[in-house]
Short mmCIF file of C-alpha atoms in Angstrom, two decimals:
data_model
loop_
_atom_site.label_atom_id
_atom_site.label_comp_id
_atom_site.label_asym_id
_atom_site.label_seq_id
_atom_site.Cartn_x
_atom_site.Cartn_y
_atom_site.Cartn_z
CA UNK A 9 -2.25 -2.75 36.91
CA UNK A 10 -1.10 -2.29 33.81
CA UNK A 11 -3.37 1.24 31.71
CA UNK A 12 -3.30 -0.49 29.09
CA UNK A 13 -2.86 -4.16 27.91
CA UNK A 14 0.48 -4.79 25.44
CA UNK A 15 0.05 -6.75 22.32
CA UNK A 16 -1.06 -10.55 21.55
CA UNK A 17 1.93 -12.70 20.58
CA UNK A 18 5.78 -11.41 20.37
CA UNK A 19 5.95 -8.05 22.24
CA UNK A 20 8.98 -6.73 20.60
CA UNK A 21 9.54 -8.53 17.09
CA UNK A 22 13.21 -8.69 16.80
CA UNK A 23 15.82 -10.10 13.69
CA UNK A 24 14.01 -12.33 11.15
CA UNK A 25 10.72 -12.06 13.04
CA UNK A 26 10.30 -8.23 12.27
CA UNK A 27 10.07 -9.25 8.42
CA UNK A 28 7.68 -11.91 9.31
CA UNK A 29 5.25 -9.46 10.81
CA UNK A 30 5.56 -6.76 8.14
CA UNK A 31 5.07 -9.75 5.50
CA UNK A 32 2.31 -10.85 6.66
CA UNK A 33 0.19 -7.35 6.81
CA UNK A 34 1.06 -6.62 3.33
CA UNK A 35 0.22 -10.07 2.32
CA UNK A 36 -2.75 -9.58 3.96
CA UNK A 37 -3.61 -5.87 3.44
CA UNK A 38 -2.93 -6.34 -0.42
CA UNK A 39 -4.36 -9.51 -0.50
CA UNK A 40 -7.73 -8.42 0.39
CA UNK A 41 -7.60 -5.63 -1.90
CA UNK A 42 -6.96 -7.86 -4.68
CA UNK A 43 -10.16 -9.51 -2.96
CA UNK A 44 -11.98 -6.88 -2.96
CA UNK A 45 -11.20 -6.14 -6.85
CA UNK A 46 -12.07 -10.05 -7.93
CA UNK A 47 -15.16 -9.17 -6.12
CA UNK A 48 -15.62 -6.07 -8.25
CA UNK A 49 -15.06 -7.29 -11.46
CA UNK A 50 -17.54 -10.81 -10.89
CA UNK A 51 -20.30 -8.92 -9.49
CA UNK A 52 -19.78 -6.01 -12.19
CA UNK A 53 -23.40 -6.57 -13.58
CA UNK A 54 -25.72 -3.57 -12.75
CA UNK A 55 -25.42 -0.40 -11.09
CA UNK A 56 -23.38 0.04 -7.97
CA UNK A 57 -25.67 0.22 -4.45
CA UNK A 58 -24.01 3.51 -4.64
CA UNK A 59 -25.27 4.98 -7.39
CA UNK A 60 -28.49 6.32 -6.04
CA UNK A 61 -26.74 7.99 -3.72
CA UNK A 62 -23.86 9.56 -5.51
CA UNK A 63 -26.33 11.29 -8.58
CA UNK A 64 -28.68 12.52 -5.52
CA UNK A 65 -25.58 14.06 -4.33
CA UNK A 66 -24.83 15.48 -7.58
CA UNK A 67 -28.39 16.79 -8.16
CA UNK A 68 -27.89 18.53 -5.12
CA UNK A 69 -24.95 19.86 -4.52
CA UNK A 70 -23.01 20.12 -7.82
CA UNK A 71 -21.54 23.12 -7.12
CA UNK A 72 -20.11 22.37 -3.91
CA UNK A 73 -19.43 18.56 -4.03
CA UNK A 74 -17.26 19.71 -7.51
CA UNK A 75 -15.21 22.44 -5.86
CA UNK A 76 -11.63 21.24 -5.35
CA UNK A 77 -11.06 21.90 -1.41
CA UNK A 78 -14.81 20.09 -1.06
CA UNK A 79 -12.02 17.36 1.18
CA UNK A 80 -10.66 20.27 3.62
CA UNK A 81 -14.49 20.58 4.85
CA UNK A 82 -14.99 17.40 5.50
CA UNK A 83 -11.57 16.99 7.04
CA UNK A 84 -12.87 20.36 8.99
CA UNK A 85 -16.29 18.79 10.07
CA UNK A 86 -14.26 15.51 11.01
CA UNK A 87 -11.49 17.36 12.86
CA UNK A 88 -14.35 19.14 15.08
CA UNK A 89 -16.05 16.16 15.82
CA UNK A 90 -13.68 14.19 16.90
CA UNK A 91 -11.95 16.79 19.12
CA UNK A 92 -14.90 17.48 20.83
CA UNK A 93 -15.44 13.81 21.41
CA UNK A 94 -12.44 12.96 23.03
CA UNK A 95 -12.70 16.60 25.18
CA UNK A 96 -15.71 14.98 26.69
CA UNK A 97 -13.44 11.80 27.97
CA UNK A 98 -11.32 14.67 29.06
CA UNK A 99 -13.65 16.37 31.00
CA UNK A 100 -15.44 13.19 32.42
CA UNK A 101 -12.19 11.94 33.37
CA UNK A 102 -12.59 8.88 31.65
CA UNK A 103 -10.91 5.51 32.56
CA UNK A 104 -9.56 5.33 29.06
CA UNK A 105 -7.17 7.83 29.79
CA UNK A 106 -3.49 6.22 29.22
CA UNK A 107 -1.38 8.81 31.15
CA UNK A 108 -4.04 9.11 34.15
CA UNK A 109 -1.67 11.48 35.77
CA UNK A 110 -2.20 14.12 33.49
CA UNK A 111 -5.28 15.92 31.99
CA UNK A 112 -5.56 19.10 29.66
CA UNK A 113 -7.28 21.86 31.19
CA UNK A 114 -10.19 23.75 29.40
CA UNK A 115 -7.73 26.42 29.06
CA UNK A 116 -5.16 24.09 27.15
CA UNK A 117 -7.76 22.80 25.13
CA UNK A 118 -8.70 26.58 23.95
CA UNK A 119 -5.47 27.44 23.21
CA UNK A 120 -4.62 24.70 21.35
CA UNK A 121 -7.62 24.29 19.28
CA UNK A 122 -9.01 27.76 18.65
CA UNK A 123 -6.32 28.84 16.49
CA UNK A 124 -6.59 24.93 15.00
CA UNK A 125 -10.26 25.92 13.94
CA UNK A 126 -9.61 29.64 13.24
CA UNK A 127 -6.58 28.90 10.62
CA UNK A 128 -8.11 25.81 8.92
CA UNK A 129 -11.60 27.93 8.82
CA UNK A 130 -10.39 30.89 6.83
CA UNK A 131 -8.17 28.09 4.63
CA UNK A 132 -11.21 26.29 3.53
CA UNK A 133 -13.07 30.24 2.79
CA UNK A 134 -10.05 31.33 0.90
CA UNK A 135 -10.15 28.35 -1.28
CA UNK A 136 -14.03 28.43 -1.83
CA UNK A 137 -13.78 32.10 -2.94
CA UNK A 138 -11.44 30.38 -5.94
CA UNK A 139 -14.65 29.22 -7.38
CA UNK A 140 -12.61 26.78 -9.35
CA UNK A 141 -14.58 23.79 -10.32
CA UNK A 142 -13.38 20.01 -11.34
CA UNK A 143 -15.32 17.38 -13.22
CA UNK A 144 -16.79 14.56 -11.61
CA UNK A 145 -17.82 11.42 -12.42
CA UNK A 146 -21.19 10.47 -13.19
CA UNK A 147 -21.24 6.94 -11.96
CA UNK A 148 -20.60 5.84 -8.60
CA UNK A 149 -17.93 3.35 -7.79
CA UNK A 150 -18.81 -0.39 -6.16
CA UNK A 151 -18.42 -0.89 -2.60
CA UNK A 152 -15.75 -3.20 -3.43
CA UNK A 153 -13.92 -0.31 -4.77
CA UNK A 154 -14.48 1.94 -2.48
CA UNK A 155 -12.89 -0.51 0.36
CA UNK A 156 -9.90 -0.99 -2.11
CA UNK A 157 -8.93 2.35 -2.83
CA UNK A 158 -9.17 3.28 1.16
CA UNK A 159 -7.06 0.17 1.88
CA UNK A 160 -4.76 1.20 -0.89
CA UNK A 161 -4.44 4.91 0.52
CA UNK A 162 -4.24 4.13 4.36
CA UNK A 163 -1.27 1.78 3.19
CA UNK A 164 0.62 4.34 0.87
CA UNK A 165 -0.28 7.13 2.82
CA UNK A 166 0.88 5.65 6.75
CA UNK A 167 4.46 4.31 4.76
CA UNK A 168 5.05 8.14 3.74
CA UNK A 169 4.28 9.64 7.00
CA UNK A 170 6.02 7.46 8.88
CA UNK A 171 9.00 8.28 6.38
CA UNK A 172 8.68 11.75 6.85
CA UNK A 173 7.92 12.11 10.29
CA UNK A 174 11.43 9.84 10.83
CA UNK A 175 13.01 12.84 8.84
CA UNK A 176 11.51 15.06 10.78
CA UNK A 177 13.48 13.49 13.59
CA UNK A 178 16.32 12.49 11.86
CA UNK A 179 17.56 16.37 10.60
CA UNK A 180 18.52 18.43 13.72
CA UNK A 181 17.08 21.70 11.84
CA UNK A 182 13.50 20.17 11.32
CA UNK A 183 13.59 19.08 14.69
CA UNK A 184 13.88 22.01 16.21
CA UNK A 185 12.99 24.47 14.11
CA UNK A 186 9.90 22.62 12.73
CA UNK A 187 8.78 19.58 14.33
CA UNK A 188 9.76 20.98 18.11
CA UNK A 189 5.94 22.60 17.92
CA UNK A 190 4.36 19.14 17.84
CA UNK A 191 6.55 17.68 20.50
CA UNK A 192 5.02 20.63 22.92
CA UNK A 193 3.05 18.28 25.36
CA UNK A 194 4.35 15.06 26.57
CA UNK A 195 1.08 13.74 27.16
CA UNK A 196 -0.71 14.75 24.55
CA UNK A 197 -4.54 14.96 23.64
CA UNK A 198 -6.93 15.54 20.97
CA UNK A 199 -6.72 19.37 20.61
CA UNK A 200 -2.93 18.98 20.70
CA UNK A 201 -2.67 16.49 18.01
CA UNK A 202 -3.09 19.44 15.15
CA UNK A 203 -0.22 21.81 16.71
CA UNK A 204 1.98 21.36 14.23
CA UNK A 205 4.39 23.77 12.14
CA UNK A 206 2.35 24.98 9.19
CA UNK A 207 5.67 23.88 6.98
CA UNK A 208 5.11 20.17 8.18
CA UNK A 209 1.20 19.95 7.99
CA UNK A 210 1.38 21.27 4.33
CA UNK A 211 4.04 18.07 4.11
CA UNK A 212 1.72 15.77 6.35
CA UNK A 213 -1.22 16.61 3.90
CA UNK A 214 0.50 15.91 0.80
CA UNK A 215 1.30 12.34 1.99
CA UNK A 216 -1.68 11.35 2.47
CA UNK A 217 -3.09 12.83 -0.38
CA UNK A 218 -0.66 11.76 -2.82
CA UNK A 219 -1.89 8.57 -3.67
CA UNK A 220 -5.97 8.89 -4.27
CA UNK A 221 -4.58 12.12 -6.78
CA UNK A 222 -2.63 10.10 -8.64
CA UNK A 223 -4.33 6.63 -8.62
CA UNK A 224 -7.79 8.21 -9.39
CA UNK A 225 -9.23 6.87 -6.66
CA UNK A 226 -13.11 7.96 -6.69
CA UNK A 227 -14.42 11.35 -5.14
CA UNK A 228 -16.37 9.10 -2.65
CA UNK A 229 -13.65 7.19 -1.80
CA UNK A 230 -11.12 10.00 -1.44
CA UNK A 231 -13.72 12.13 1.06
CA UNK A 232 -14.11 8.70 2.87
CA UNK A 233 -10.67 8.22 3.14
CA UNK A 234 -10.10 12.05 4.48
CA UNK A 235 -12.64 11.60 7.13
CA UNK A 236 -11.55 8.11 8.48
CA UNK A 237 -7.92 9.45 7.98
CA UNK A 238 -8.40 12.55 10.08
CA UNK A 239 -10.43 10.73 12.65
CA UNK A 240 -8.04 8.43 13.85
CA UNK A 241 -5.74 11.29 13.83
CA UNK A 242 -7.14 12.65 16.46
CA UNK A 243 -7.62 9.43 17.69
CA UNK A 244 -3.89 8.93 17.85
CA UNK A 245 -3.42 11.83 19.91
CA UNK A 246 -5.77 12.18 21.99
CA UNK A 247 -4.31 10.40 25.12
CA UNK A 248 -7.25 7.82 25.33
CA UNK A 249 -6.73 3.84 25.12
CA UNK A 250 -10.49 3.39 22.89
CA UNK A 251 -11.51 0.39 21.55
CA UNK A 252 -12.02 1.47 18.12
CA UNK A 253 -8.58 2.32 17.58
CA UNK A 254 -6.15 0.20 15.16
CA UNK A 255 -3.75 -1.22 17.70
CA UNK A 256 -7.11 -3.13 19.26
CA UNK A 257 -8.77 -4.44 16.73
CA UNK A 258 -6.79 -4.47 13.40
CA UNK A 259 -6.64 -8.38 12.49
CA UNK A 260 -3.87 -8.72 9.90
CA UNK A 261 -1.12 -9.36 12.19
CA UNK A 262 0.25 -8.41 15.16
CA UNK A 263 1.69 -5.48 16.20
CA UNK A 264 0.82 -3.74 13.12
CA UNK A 265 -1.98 -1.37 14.22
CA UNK A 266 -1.15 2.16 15.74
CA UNK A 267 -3.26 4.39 17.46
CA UNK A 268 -3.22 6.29 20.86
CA UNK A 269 -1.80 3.75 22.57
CA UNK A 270 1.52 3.37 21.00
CA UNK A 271 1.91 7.27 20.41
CA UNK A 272 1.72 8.29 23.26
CA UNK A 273 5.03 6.39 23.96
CA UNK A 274 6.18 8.11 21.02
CA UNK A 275 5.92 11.73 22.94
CA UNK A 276 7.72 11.10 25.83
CA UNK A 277 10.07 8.60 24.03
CA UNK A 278 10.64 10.21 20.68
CA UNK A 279 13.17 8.03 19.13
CA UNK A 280 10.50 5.27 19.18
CA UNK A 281 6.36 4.52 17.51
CA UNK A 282 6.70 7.12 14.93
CA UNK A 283 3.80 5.52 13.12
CA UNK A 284 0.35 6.46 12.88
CA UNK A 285 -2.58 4.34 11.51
CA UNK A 286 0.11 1.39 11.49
CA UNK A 287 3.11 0.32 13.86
CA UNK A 288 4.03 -2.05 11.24
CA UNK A 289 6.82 -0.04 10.13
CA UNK A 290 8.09 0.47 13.39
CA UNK A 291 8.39 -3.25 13.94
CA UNK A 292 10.21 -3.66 10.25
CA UNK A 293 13.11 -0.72 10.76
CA UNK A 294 13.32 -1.09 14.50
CA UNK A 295 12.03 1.69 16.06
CA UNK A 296 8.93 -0.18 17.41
CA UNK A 297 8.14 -0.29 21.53
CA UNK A 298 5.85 -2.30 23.02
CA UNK A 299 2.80 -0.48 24.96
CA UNK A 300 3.35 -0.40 28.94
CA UNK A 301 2.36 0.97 31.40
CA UNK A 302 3.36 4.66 31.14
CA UNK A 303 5.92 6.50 33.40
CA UNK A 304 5.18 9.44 35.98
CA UNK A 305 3.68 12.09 33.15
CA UNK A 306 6.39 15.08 33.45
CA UNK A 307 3.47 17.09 31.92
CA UNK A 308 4.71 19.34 29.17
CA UNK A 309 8.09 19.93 27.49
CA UNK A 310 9.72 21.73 24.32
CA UNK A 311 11.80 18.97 21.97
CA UNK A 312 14.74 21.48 21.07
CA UNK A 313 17.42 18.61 21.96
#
């Protein structure tokens, strides 16, 4: 029996048919955004749902929802969640598991995410104690909007770190030197899925930052994004076949959503899956594999090759 079930439809787009997939999500994915903002602009007649919300937050908090690294906590608190979730699968030995073969120790999960929590902890203290401040907005943005400027982001943001993290590969020095430190368990899980090179998660960050910064996108919207973002993340890593990830529910087309499933190929096949949220650019520059059934787990091993 298969762990987990491969995609609906072609398994492995190939030739003419790869373009056909990928034009179809962004048809799709930008066509509901454009959706989304006809929406906006038609129902543009009052104050957003939002807005009761967003100036309670700002009557609250405005000190703290203004400071600039305000995203890192809630990347921090999303993080810690989500770990913790998927350590419970762990633990329970849950059927979700993809590589049943193989399953991290309390011991591994220490290691790997106490100096996680420890490094990103002091970061988001040391840029508190900066006490600089930014302005904010005093009106709240539309649902509508909101929706947009996450669907815009997840799509910028996925095409850059797919780009990057094919670099990463691509350049023997950065593989070794740099991205060798992610590649440190072939079966990877949630704890694991934050080991990375503090080089490449400064680079990993600023992809998928990029484009809120320099669209504008709202406050709301960008924290939204960070939390969703860093959820599925973990999600990606964390060795478990859940139904809430991308690859089994995203609609657009198929393959185009990412997730656990297709990663974890990625770590014991590294020349293939190097997206994330999406596989869809996999499938369009040919580096996409279909989800099987996983080989015998050799556990863990260093990419220095």
């Amino acid at each position: 029996m298969k762990a987990v079930a491969p995609y609906p439809g072609p398994s492995k787009p190939s030739g003419w048919d790869r373009y056909a997939v990928a034009l179809r999500f962004l048809f799709s994915w930008f066509g509901t955004v454009a959706v989304l903002r006809t929406i906006d602009q038609a129902t543009n007649t009052g104050p957003p749902l939002l807005q009761p919300l967003w100036t309670l937050l700002l009557k609250r908090w405005p000190s703290s929802l203004s400071q600039p690294g305000f995203g890192g906590v809630i990347g921090l608190v999303s993080f810690f969640i989500s770990c913790v979730g998927f350590s419970v699968l762990d633990l329970m030995r849950s059927s979700t598991k993809i590589q049943k073969d193989v399953w991290p120790s309390a011991r591994d999960m220490l290691r790997a995410g106490g100096p996680q929590l420890l490094i990103y902890t002091i970061l988001n203290i040391l840029g508190w104690s900066l006490d600089q401040h930014i302005a904010l907005p005093r009106h709240a943005p539309s649902l509508a909007t909101v929706a947009a400027e996450v669907l815009v982001a997840f799509c910028i943001g996925d095409f850059l770190i797919y780009s990057q993290h094919r670099m990463m590969h691509a350049v023997p020095f950065l593989r070794k030197h740099i991205h060798s430190w992610h590649h440190a368990y072939m079966a990877p899980f949630s704890w694991a899925g934050g080991v990375v090179h503090p080089l490449e998660d400064a680079i990993v960050v600023g992809t998928q930052v990029v484009a809120p910064l320099a669209l504008g996108h709202h406050p709301l919207s960008f924290w939204l994004f960070v939390a969703i973002w860093v959820a599925l993340l973990i999600e990606e890593h964390s060795g478990h076949d859940v139904w809430w990830a991308p690859y089994n529910w995203m609609p657009f087309a198929s393959p185009v959503g990412g997730g656990a499933a297709p990663h974890d190929i990625h770590h014991y096949k590294v020349t293939k899956n190097f997206g994330f949220v999406l596989v869809v650019w996999d499938v369009l520059f040919g580096t996409y594999e279909p989800v099987v059934e996983p080989p015998n787990s050799p556990g863990r091993l260093m990419l220095h090759s």
